[in-house]
Amino acid sequence: MTRLVTAAAAALVGVMILGRVGPLTLSGIDAACYARIAEDLAARPFTTWLDVQWMDGSFYEHPPLGLWLEGLWFSLFGSTAGAAVWLARVYAGLTAWVVWWGARGLAGPLEGAFSLVGLATLASFQRETQNPMLEAPLALACAVALVCCMRLSTSRAWVFGFVVAATAAVWIKGIVALALGVGLLWAWGRGTSWRRALAALAGWVALVGVTMVAFEALRSAQGLGPYLEPYLRKHVLVAFAEGRHNRSPSPWFHLPTLVRWHLSALLALPILAWRWRTMRVETRQLAVLGVAWVVAVVLPFSLAQQKSEWHINVLIPGAAWLLGATLAALPALLIRAAPWVLAASCVGWGAIEARGTWSGNHRQLALNALTTTPANLHGATVANCTPLTPWVAGHLFAFHWKATPVGCDEPATWRFDGVALQGPFQK
């Protein structure tokens, strides 16, 4: 039965990642912006990658590892929207494998299988499987680090694994990775010696420090300015204390996000409380880690002044483990029905996609039309008469067409109405 549930769960996740109808588009708010940065990297020698370029200057908003990985991917497979989305799919597939492997090793094969089911039920995971932004590689790095915390008591080798994965998370999106401290606290609470947990923390701090010093030294040798100081001053401190854009002082900002994108995890909480006493110790530990990770992610982002819905998507591994533990603790009769429910879900998802779920979404229709209209407009102006915001349109037009958007009513050489690119016109 467990193998059947695992196979069905893996099939469902596979359908979520690969079973999409329509062109592969850069649908995320910043996806085209990051694609442009990666495209620039792919066109330059590797020796110049220490200076990540954006617009007319250096990029300080996030550490460079995620952008380096996308630039390397573009170097191998071309700078296209399809290549970028496939990178997101690779991240999603690896995250699913890590989530399953970690839950299986800690609590058992049934918990591992149902953690995959939990992933598939999260709208946030469904989104990130097709969204080449920084949350996908960040979630993967954090999932690896948390699995290392699960195994920290078994071998000193997992200390090294945690240090590397946690450092990678820092280099993908900076101080967000500090939430991984909750994984070390959880490991210590379940019996890992304080010396080993402290060694993992110290090793993490040391490796971040060494790599940062080396990065700054290499930048200095190339005549570049410092990175860490402007990153902390212009991005981190301003985003937390003041907010540069999407400013919201409300600590409840992410509550609607949790309902829309992580609803299944919220619904699991009362079921988890109901079945708590019947759970095995290992299943409880998996649930505690899942809840702890969700709280460790949501709470700091709720206190920061700058907020966006996708910021908390890094909680995906924890939400999956929370769901995996909850589903595995359900009565045996419901568990026996799981393979058939999952098989029906695969068919249902495919049917929904086949009917074209984006048919009524004008924004997605515009993205589809833009992506499937090849053109090189050599810096020409394009009137943006679509639902796309100026920020999104600006980067999409530049990435796909090498064009500059203007307002719909302004004079332009070309016009895009969300259906077709029209022109050229005489100004």
C-alpha positions as semicolon CSV with decimal commas, in nm:
position;residue;x (nm);y (nm);z (nm)
1;M;0,000;0,000;0,000
2;T;0,278;0,244;0,091
3;R;0,452;0,191;-0,241
4;L;0,127;0,250;-0,424
5;V;0,066;0,574;-0,233
6;T;0,421;0,686;-0,304
7;A;0,389;0,614;-0,676
8;A;0,056;0,795;-0,697
9;A;0,190;1,093;-0,500
10;A;0,500;1,115;-0,721
11;A;0,277;1,102;-1,030
12;L;0,062;1,384;-0,894
13;V;0,366;1,604;-0,828
14;G;0,500;1,519;-1,173
15;V;0,172;1,628;-1,330
16;M;0,182;1,951;-1,131
17;I;0,531;2,028;-1,258
18;L;0,508;1,908;-1,618
19;G;0,139;1,884;-1,705
20;R;0,087;2,242;-1,818
21;V;-0,093;2,360;-2,129
22;G;0,025;2,662;-2,323
23;P;0,360;2,833;-2,377
24;L;0,615;2,861;-2,099
25;T;0,601;3,225;-1,991
26;L;0,775;3,453;-1,745
27;S;0,465;3,505;-1,533
28;G;0,626;3,619;-1,207
29;I;0,646;3,990;-1,124
30;D;1,027;3,990;-1,127
31;A;1,084;3,685;-1,349
32;A;1,165;3,886;-1,662
33;C;1,388;4,123;-1,462
34;Y;1,598;3,832;-1,337
35;A;1,596;3,674;-1,684
36;R;1,743;3,994;-1,827
37;I;2,018;3,993;-1,564
38;A;2,091;3,625;-1,634
39;E;2,090;3,689;-2,009
40;D;2,350;3,961;-1,960
41;L;2,562;3,725;-1,750
42;A;2,539;3,449;-2,011
43;A;2,669;3,691;-2,276
44;R;2,974;3,787;-2,070
45;P;3,293;3,598;-1,971
46;F;3,271;3,418;-1,637
47;T;3,553;3,636;-1,504
48;T;3,319;3,937;-1,509
49;W;3,034;3,772;-1,315
50;L;3,144;3,923;-0,984
51;D;2,973;4,240;-1,105
52;V;2,608;4,147;-1,164
53;Q;2,463;4,420;-1,385
54;W;2,111;4,559;-1,382
55;M;1,988;4,849;-1,592
56;D;2,287;5,090;-1,595
57;G;2,465;4,981;-1,281
58;S;2,550;4,701;-1,041
59;F;2,276;4,488;-0,881
60;Y;2,272;4,497;-0,501
61;E;1,915;4,396;-0,421
62;H;1,994;4,025;-0,367
63;P;2,308;3,814;-0,340
64;P;2,420;3,675;-0,676
65;L;2,407;3,294;-0,645
66;G;2,053;3,250;-0,781
67;L;2,129;3,481;-1,072
68;W;2,459;3,307;-1,139
69;L;2,277;2,975;-1,160
70;E;2,024;3,114;-1,405
71;G;2,304;3,275;-1,606
72;L;2,486;2,941;-1,622
73;W;2,162;2,771;-1,726
74;F;2,116;3,026;-2,005
75;S;2,477;2,966;-2,114
76;L;2,392;2,598;-2,160
77;F;2,037;2,613;-2,296
78;G;1,986;2,962;-2,435
79;S;1,832;3,279;-2,297
80;T;1,463;3,207;-2,347
81;A;1,150;3,208;-2,135
82;G;1,119;2,833;-2,188
83;A;1,470;2,771;-2,059
84;A;1,400;2,985;-1,752
85;V;1,078;2,799;-1,671
86;W;1,252;2,465;-1,713
87;L;1,507;2,578;-1,455
88;A;1,218;2,646;-1,216
89;R;1,086;2,298;-1,292
90;V;1,423;2,145;-1,210
91;Y;1,428;2,329;-0,878
92;A;1,073;2,210;-0,806
93;G;1,156;1,849;-0,889
94;L;1,464;1,853;-0,669
95;T;1,269;2,016;-0,386
96;A;1,003;1,746;-0,411
97;W;1,269;1,475;-0,393
98;V;1,438;1,635;-0,090
99;V;1,103;1,680;0,089
100;W;1,012;1,316;0,027
101;W;1,356;1,184;0,122
102;G;1,371;1,386;0,441
103;A;1,024;1,286;0,561
104;R;1,083;0,923;0,470
105;G;1,412;0,910;0,661
106;L;1,276;1,083;0,970
107;A;0,923;0,944;1,004
108;G;0,873;0,667;0,747
109;P;0,769;0,595;0,387
110;L;0,404;0,686;0,439
111;E;0,495;1,029;0,576
112;G;0,730;1,074;0,281
113;A;0,457;0,990;0,031
114;F;0,202;1,217;0,197
115;S;0,456;1,501;0,210
116;L;0,456;1,483;-0,169
117;V;0,078;1,500;-0,161
118;G;0,107;1,804;0,064
119;L;0,336;1,972;-0,189
120;A;0,088;1,914;-0,468
121;T;-0,196;2,073;-0,270
122;L;-0,008;2,399;-0,212
123;A;-0,096;2,673;-0,460
124;S;0,240;2,828;-0,376
125;F;0,425;2,516;-0,495
126;Q;0,212;2,498;-0,808
127;R;0,309;2,857;-0,881
128;E;0,680;2,818;-0,811
129;T;0,711;2,513;-1,037
130;Q;0,668;2,750;-1,334
131;N;0,812;3,070;-1,188
132;P;1,187;3,133;-1,238
133;M;1,244;3,373;-0,950
134;L;1,458;3,333;-0,638
135;E;1,206;3,161;-0,409
136;A;1,245;2,826;-0,591
137;P;1,624;2,784;-0,542
138;L;1,592;2,931;-0,193
139;A;1,327;2,676;-0,095
140;L;1,549;2,397;-0,233
141;A;1,857;2,511;-0,039
142;C;1,654;2,549;0,282
143;A;1,493;2,207;0,235
144;V;1,839;2,048;0,205
145;A;1,960;2,232;0,515
146;L;1,655;2,121;0,715
147;V;1,699;1,758;0,609
148;C;2,058;1,784;0,732
149;C;1,913;1,902;1,065
150;M;1,696;1,588;1,070
151;R;2,007;1,371;1,044
152;L;2,245;1,584;1,246
153;S;2,253;1,341;1,538
154;T;2,353;1,043;1,320
155;S;2,682;1,166;1,176
156;R;2,916;1,466;1,178
157;A;2,901;1,461;0,796
158;W;2,555;1,621;0,816
159;V;2,711;1,920;0,989
160;F;2,906;1,984;0,670
161;G;2,590;1,936;0,462
162;F;2,400;2,189;0,672
163;V;2,683;2,442;0,655
164;V;2,703;2,425;0,274
165;A;2,326;2,429;0,213
166;A;2,262;2,710;0,463
167;T;2,545;2,915;0,314
168;A;2,397;2,863;-0,033
169;A;2,064;2,993;0,100
170;V;2,238;3,307;0,227
171;W;2,398;3,362;-0,114
172;I;2,061;3,321;-0,287
173;K;1,854;3,563;-0,080
174;G;2,057;3,694;0,209
175;I;1,929;3,720;0,563
176;V;1,611;3,526;0,486
177;A;1,828;3,219;0,546
178;L;1,862;3,313;0,914
179;A;1,531;3,132;0,966
180;L;1,732;2,809;0,935
181;G;1,838;2,861;1,295
182;V;1,503;2,708;1,391
183;G;1,618;2,383;1,230
184;L;1,920;2,368;1,460
185;L;1,700;2,442;1,762
186;W;1,463;2,164;1,656
187;A;1,756;1,922;1,611
188;W;1,889;2,006;1,958
189;G;1,541;1,966;2,106
190;R;1,507;1,612;1,970
191;G;1,839;1,492;2,108
192;T;2,124;1,624;1,894
193;S;2,411;1,721;2,123
194;W;2,448;2,093;2,181
195;R;2,811;2,067;2,071
196;R;2,713;1,935;1,728
197;A;2,434;2,188;1,685
198;L;2,671;2,466;1,789
199;A;2,936;2,331;1,550
200;A;2,685;2,349;1,265
201;L;2,597;2,708;1,357
202;A;2,961;2,810;1,393
203;G;3,056;2,643;1,068
204;W;2,772;2,822;0,892
205;V;2,876;3,162;1,026
206;A;3,240;3,091;0,940
207;L;3,170;2,979;0,582
208;V;2,943;3,277;0,515
209;G;3,213;3,505;0,652
210;V;3,495;3,345;0,452
211;T;3,300;3,343;0,126
212;M;3,190;3,702;0,177
213;V;3,546;3,819;0,247
214;A;3,671;3,629;-0,058
215;F;3,393;3,779;-0,272
216;E;3,476;4,132;-0,160
217;A;3,849;4,073;-0,214
218;L;3,794;3,946;-0,567
219;R;3,567;4,242;-0,644
220;S;3,831;4,480;-0,510
221;A;4,098;4,314;-0,725
222;Q;3,882;4,387;-1,031
223;G;3,839;4,750;-0,930
224;L;3,478;4,704;-0,815
225;G;3,324;4,867;-0,511
226;P;3,209;4,682;-0,199
227;Y;2,893;4,469;-0,215
228;L;2,799;4,391;0,145
229;E;2,766;4,750;0,270
230;P;2,526;4,875;-0,001
231;Y;2,331;4,549;0,014
232;L;2,269;4,583;0,387
233;R;2,214;4,958;0,381
234;K;2,010;5,003;0,063
235;H;1,814;4,679;0,060
236;V;1,796;4,494;0,391
237;L;1,766;4,782;0,636
238;V;1,541;4,992;0,416
239;A;1,317;4,696;0,330
240;F;1,273;4,597;0,694
241;A;1,244;4,939;0,856
242;E;1,083;5,153;0,585
243;G;0,988;4,951;0,278
244;R;1,100;5,056;-0,069
245;H;0,795;4,934;-0,258
246;N;0,490;4,727;-0,162
247;R;0,511;4,890;0,179
248;S;0,263;4,762;0,436
249;P;0,299;4,819;0,811
250;S;0,023;4,567;0,890
251;P;0,152;4,252;1,063
252;W;-0,150;4,069;0,916
253;F;-0,051;4,127;0,553
254;H;0,038;3,762;0,492
255;L;-0,280;3,618;0,642
256;P;-0,470;3,645;0,309
257;T;-0,163;3,503;0,136
258;L;-0,166;3,201;0,366
259;V;-0,535;3,147;0,288
260;R;-0,492;3,179;-0,090
261;W;-0,159;3,005;-0,144
262;H;-0,116;2,775;0,157
263;L;-0,473;2,690;0,252
264;S;-0,422;2,315;0,279
265;A;-0,154;2,367;0,546
266;L;-0,390;2,587;0,749
267;L;-0,669;2,331;0,719
268;A;-0,430;2,060;0,840
269;L;-0,370;2,231;1,175
270;P;-0,699;2,134;1,347
271;I;-0,668;1,780;1,206
272;L;-0,313;1,767;1,340
273;A;-0,437;1,867;1,686
274;W;-0,714;1,605;1,666
275;R;-0,478;1,319;1,573
276;W;-0,180;1,433;1,784
277;R;-0,212;1,168;2,054
278;T;-0,237;0,885;1,803
279;M;0,079;0,986;1,615
280;R;0,410;0,807;1,645
281;V;0,693;1,011;1,798
282;E;0,872;1,044;1,464
283;T;0,558;1,172;1,292
284;R;0,514;1,431;1,564
285;Q;0,873;1,543;1,518
286;L;0,813;1,590;1,146
287;A;0,501;1,795;1,220
288;V;0,684;2,010;1,475
289;L;0,963;2,086;1,228
290;G;0,706;2,174;0,962
291;V;0,517;2,412;1,190
292;A;0,840;2,564;1,325
293;W;0,968;2,636;0,975
294;V;0,640;2,797;0,866
295;V;0,641;3,023;1,173
296;A;1,011;3,107;1,133
297;V;0,945;3,224;0,777
298;V;0,612;3,403;0,819
299;L;0,685;3,593;1,140
300;P;0,990;3,797;1,021
301;F;0,827;3,876;0,687
302;S;0,518;3,994;0,875
303;L;0,725;4,236;1,081
304;A;0,914;4,380;0,785
305;Q;0,768;4,693;0,625
306;Q;0,826;4,571;0,269
307;K;0,595;4,283;0,183
308;S;0,502;4,081;-0,124
309;E;0,288;3,769;-0,138
310;W;0,559;3,546;-0,282
311;H;0,815;3,632;-0,012
312;I;0,684;3,359;0,220
313;N;0,687;3,084;-0,045
314;V;1,009;2,955;0,108
315;L;0,785;2,796;0,373
316;I;0,688;2,531;0,114
317;P;0,904;2,246;0,255
318;G;0,771;2,299;0,608
319;A;0,410;2,316;0,491
320;A;0,463;1,991;0,299
321;W;0,601;1,813;0,607
322;L;0,318;1,946;0,821
323;L;0,070;1,806;0,570
324;G;0,262;1,481;0,534
325;A;0,253;1,417;0,907
326;T;-0,116;1,507;0,929
327;L;-0,226;1,289;0,638
328;A;-0,020;0,993;0,759
329;A;-0,201;1,010;1,096
330;L;-0,549;0,982;0,942
331;P;-0,755;0,666;1,005
332;A;-0,644;0,359;0,809
333;L;-0,963;0,353;0,601
334;L;-0,887;0,696;0,456
335;I;-0,525;0,603;0,391
336;R;-0,632;0,295;0,195
337;A;-0,838;0,519;-0,032
338;A;-0,544;0,753;-0,095
339;P;-0,402;0,593;-0,414
340;W;-0,737;0,614;-0,590
341;V;-0,799;0,970;-0,475
342;L;-0,454;1,070;-0,598
343;A;-0,503;0,896;-0,931
344;A;-0,832;1,079;-0,976
345;S;-0,656;1,405;-0,886
346;C;-0,400;1,348;-1,163
347;V;-0,678;1,299;-1,415
348;G;-0,869;1,598;-1,279
349;W;-0,568;1,826;-1,297
350;G;-0,500;1,717;-1,654
351;A;-0,861;1,781;-1,751
352;I;-0,854;2,130;-1,600
353;E;-0,534;2,214;-1,783
354;A;-0,662;2,069;-2,110
355;R;-0,963;2,301;-2,096
356;G;-0,728;2,595;-2,068
357;T;-0,745;2,733;-1,717
358;W;-0,601;3,064;-1,838
359;S;-0,872;3,125;-2,095
360;G;-1,033;3,402;-1,891
361;N;-0,712;3,551;-1,751
362;H;-0,628;3,850;-1,970
363;R;-0,287;3,894;-1,810
364;Q;-0,186;3,538;-1,888
365;L;-0,326;3,566;-2,241
366;A;-0,106;3,872;-2,293
367;L;0,196;3,680;-2,161
368;N;0,117;3,390;-2,395
369;A;0,087;3,620;-2,697
370;L;0,404;3,809;-2,608
371;T;0,606;3,491;-2,559
372;T;0,493;3,336;-2,888
373;T;0,558;3,651;-3,096
374;P;0,925;3,650;-3,197
375;A;1,067;3,990;-3,286
376;N;1,384;4,193;-3,250
377;L;1,279;4,556;-3,245
378;H;1,626;4,698;-3,173
379;G;1,520;4,939;-2,899
380;A;1,202;5,062;-3,068
381;T;0,911;5,187;-2,857
382;V;0,604;4,969;-2,807
383;A;0,274;5,104;-2,675
384;N;0,171;4,881;-2,384
385;C;-0,206;4,838;-2,418
386;T;-0,225;4,530;-2,196
387;P;-0,306;4,445;-1,833
388;L;0,070;4,419;-1,769
389;T;0,210;4,679;-1,532
390;P;0,483;4,912;-1,663
391;W;0,743;4,727;-1,451
392;V;0,653;4,385;-1,587
393;A;0,601;4,505;-1,945
394;G;0,929;4,695;-1,942
395;H;1,133;4,386;-1,862
396;L;0,927;4,150;-2,079
397;F;0,946;4,377;-2,385
398;A;1,319;4,421;-2,334
399;F;1,381;4,047;-2,283
400;H;1,165;3,917;-2,569
401;W;1,177;4,203;-2,821
402;K;1,466;4,429;-2,716
403;A;1,205;4,706;-2,708
404;T;1,101;4,986;-2,472
405;P;0,738;5,019;-2,357
406;V;0,547;5,345;-2,340
407;G;0,193;5,424;-2,233
408;C;-0,091;5,301;-2,449
409;D;-0,185;5,654;-2,560
410;E;0,170;5,770;-2,626
411;P;0,331;5,781;-2,972
412;A;0,514;5,456;-3,046
413;T;0,661;5,265;-3,337
414;W;0,474;4,948;-3,237
415;R;0,161;4,865;-3,042
416;F;0,085;4,555;-2,837
417;D;-0,274;4,503;-2,723
418;G;-0,223;4,172;-2,545
419;V;-0,321;3,975;-2,854
420;A;-0,092;4,085;-3,138
421;L;0,207;4,309;-3,198
422;Q;0,103;4,573;-3,451
423;G;0,321;4,807;-3,657
424;P;0,554;4,960;-3,740
425;F;0,381;5,298;-3,736
426;Q;0,511;5,640;-3,826
427;K;0,543;5,864;-3,524
